[in-house]
Amino acid sequence: MQEFHIGAGPLGEALVAYARATRRQLLYSSALVAGRTSQAVHGQYSDDEALRILLRGTGLIVRRAGNAFVLVQQPQTQSRAAPARPRPGRAKPAPMQAFEPHRAPEDRDESAIVVTGTNIRGPSEGNSQVITIDRSEIDRAGHGTVGEAIAALPQNFGGTGTEDTSLTAADRSTQNIGLGTSANLRGLGSDATLTLVNGRRLAGSGGQGDFSDISLIPLAAVARIEVLTDGASALYGSDAVGGVVNILLRKTLDGGETRLRLGTATQGGASEIQLGQVLGKSWSTGHVLAAYEYMHRARLGADQRGFTRSADLRPYGGSDWRSYFAVPATIMAISPAGSLVPAFAVPPGQNGVGLRLADFAPRQNYENYREGVDILPRQDRHSAYLSAEQALGDGVRFFAEGRYAHRAFESKGQATTALAQVDARNPWFVSPDGAPFSLVSYSFLREVGPIRQPGSVESWSGATGLTATTPGGWELEAYLTHASERTVTAYDNIVNTTYFSEALGSTADNPSTPYNTAVDGFFNPYGNGASNSQKVLDFINQGFAYNHTLSRMTSANLKADGSLFDLPGGAVKAAFGINYRREKFDRNGRNFFSGTTPKPISTTDAGRSIAATFAELAVPLFGPENARPGLRRLQLSAAVRYEYYSDFGSTSNPKVGLLWEPAAGLTLKTSYGTSFRAPVLREVRDPLTVSYVQLRDAAGILTPVVTLFGGNPELEPETANSLTFSARFAPEWAKGWHIEASYFQTRFSNRIERPAADNLSQALSDAIYSPYVSRVNAAADPGDRARLEALINDPGSVIRGLFPPEFFRAVLDGRLVNSTELVVRGLDILAAGSFSLGGGTVSLSGNASHMLDYQRRITPRAPLVEQVGTLSNPPAWRLRGSAGWDRDGWGMTATLSHVSGYVDAVSMPHRPVGSWTTIDTQLRIQPKMLERVGLSLALSAQNLLDADPPFVDQLTGFGYGAANADPIGRFVSLQVIKRW
């Protein structure tokens, strides 16, 4: 028995409140509950009694399916679709009190239930862990976006595909040019987590179109989020290596719902305004729903947080990372070892005129290059969603849905710097060491300011199709989808190096430019940041870059699922399907960093076709009707998917699973399967660039090397195999409580990376990179000469005519290659329950993820290196626990989040990084006077104690690890919801 306080009203809302109080999993289609109202439930009741009261008069009943409770239409005396077939040896269906587990043929609403992790509809239970975050949980946690809800999951890793990891350079693997937000389950990569909306794929995001941007989805339209934490390519195809995030949007509402959320960080910056409107109408044969959401988030500047304000991190126990690219400038010299070192400091407090040799001190100047930059961009987003469904006849329904989003953003990045060669042609030239020229390290922060980075993302998606139910209970679904995402980014407030050289006098006046140093003056690099005229600054500050990407995806899909035949343990169910997908990716742009006219960037215009077929089978070996001691339930499942890609070939991926219920309340599961990630179009089709660099080999000899960069048409899919075991205990003697423990293991091979290019300085000296280095001798080997001549004269070569083939001694393949291996092992522990206290209901829940191994091998010749609990990698522990109390429309929740400490293995010597614990709270207010008018209020405080992230001493000058913490601090918000 427990205390219930659920008001009368829409049945869907009442069921959400009931599920939250009881921790039961309720399965029902949105169409089934649309337009139905429930009675109020107040007082002490058992879970079963409370549910019966809620459903009284609705025409719905409940049936048990494993750990789930399925709502179905109460059977009529006579079914028009087909008479119920007698099943020998089966008992007559029990009344509701027994929670009858079978599915009668006429109960068609069950077939509309879709559970992430299986293509078989209805009350089936998969063999992999699925974490569900419903609408109520999102609101009670105070989340303002889908990204925040996903980021809070301990199974998610925030090291790639987020705003702050992009702006703080913590993410080196994702080209997140649109500053979006992605899911990254198990830390396997944003491109290895498949994100779906209503079970359908999205267009690719970012500079490579290799992840899904969940920041574009309107939170007001979200019904729930289901997270499958297991490889699932056998079900969904490419990218489902770490798992699947399925964002299920609302489909029914009778009336309207208006949402307003206001929030701000108490330390300043990142303030938010969010407004959402949902309208819906349901009728006997269909429904329509429309949603709109606007969100504004202000920028968070580095100067608004102490640990990012300055690159001098000594006050926090770190290093001084300020740069010698400064104003006043630093004069550089070449050391005996051949490297650039600071030699003299231009004196401060003067205008660069009349300097003498004695004015230069033998030291360097320091510039805080973090000044003026952002760690979170300004964001403005408009999102809209429309969904409609209509019955066309007996068992046939038409559906259509569409989404549109536009997000504009702007951030400020590190100001332009330059290493200028200044000589006597510049009238302000002074040589501190008597040399005929000086190398001057200069920062334009004072005169030009930070680089400005505006941009926008525009996304469209739509789906339309038909579902048909046959008299035998099979459901057929055919639908078309189209999605596109356009990203436009720009960079301006940048110094053009050619114009700067002309203004310095290092190159002669160019008649093709409007500038003339004899008339307009020379640039003075010896001042204090206020020595140059605006005309000089306007001339050199004409640099810019523009980038445009367009990702498109179109698909046609056909699926059928239903029961094949009956076994003593239940009906054997299957799903079959085929689909065809066309992907396109276009990229173009131009830059004006140098030269006198803008130059086009390397373009990509690529497409491919994917055809797939799949099958899935669920076989109940033991069930309610043939159960025996130790075998209350035993179900075998199997799935396989074959896909053919027009650019690299085919791949097949199976998955098998077993579910065993040896005793009431105890469920054991295991699964094994293979998954893959197909190389995205840019990885395969980007044009080759041939360049040149000098590298030191193992003997320290400087060696001229031809370098190859770009896409690689010979790439193969990344492959993985996954193994899981889980146990769930929900005893009858502890109603509403359960605990679940899972073990996961993924071996991710053939990962696509650039090991040689990402470790360029070691490429010739470390043998682990030897697979990507070819020694050449054009003078002695005609084959080497022919190869080098072909590379030098390649259309993508930038070294044509510079050097003869004999000059080069090695070729380094810095292109993307299948090289890396990643082995991940860990444990998940989830628990939840509720009990009555003080006339209300207390709800407790916990979710912990423990990473046992995160081992990475960067090349086939390298060893596996353990990286769990190291900087920019998953920590050993992430956990989140909450406690809530609700009574008569009032409620409180407190949530504790913890990230374990880790090691900064980049610093020498290695440095420990502390753990991070935060507490979130919420007060909910909906007394009866507000409930009667459909009004509710929630006041939330995230990171209530304003705990700073643990300090990390980083070369970037940002004193925190963006992969495992955020810089916002205490964030307070007020949410108002009006239903009508």
Coordinates of C-alpha atoms in Angstrom, one line a residue, residues 336-339 693-705 760-766 775:
P336 CA 71.3 26.0 -31.8
A337 CA 68.8 23.1 -31.9
G338 CA 66.9 24.9 -34.7
S339 CA 63.8 25.9 -32.7
V693 CA 57.0 18.7 -44.1
Q694 CA 60.4 18.1 -42.5
L695 CA 60.4 15.6 -39.6
R696 CA 63.2 14.1 -37.5
D697 CA 63.7 10.4 -37.6
A698 CA 64.7 8.0 -34.8
A699 CA 68.4 9.2 -35.2
G700 CA 67.4 12.8 -35.0
I701 CA 68.1 13.5 -38.7
L702 CA 65.8 16.1 -40.3
T703 CA 64.1 14.4 -43.2
P704 CA 62.0 15.9 -46.0
V705 CA 58.7 14.1 -46.2
L760 CA 53.1 14.1 -36.8
S761 CA 56.2 15.0 -34.8
Q762 CA 56.6 11.3 -33.8
A763 CA 55.7 9.8 -37.1
L764 CA 59.3 9.0 -38.3
S765 CA 60.8 8.4 -34.9
D766 CA 58.3 6.0 -33.4
R775 CA 61.0 5.3 -47.2

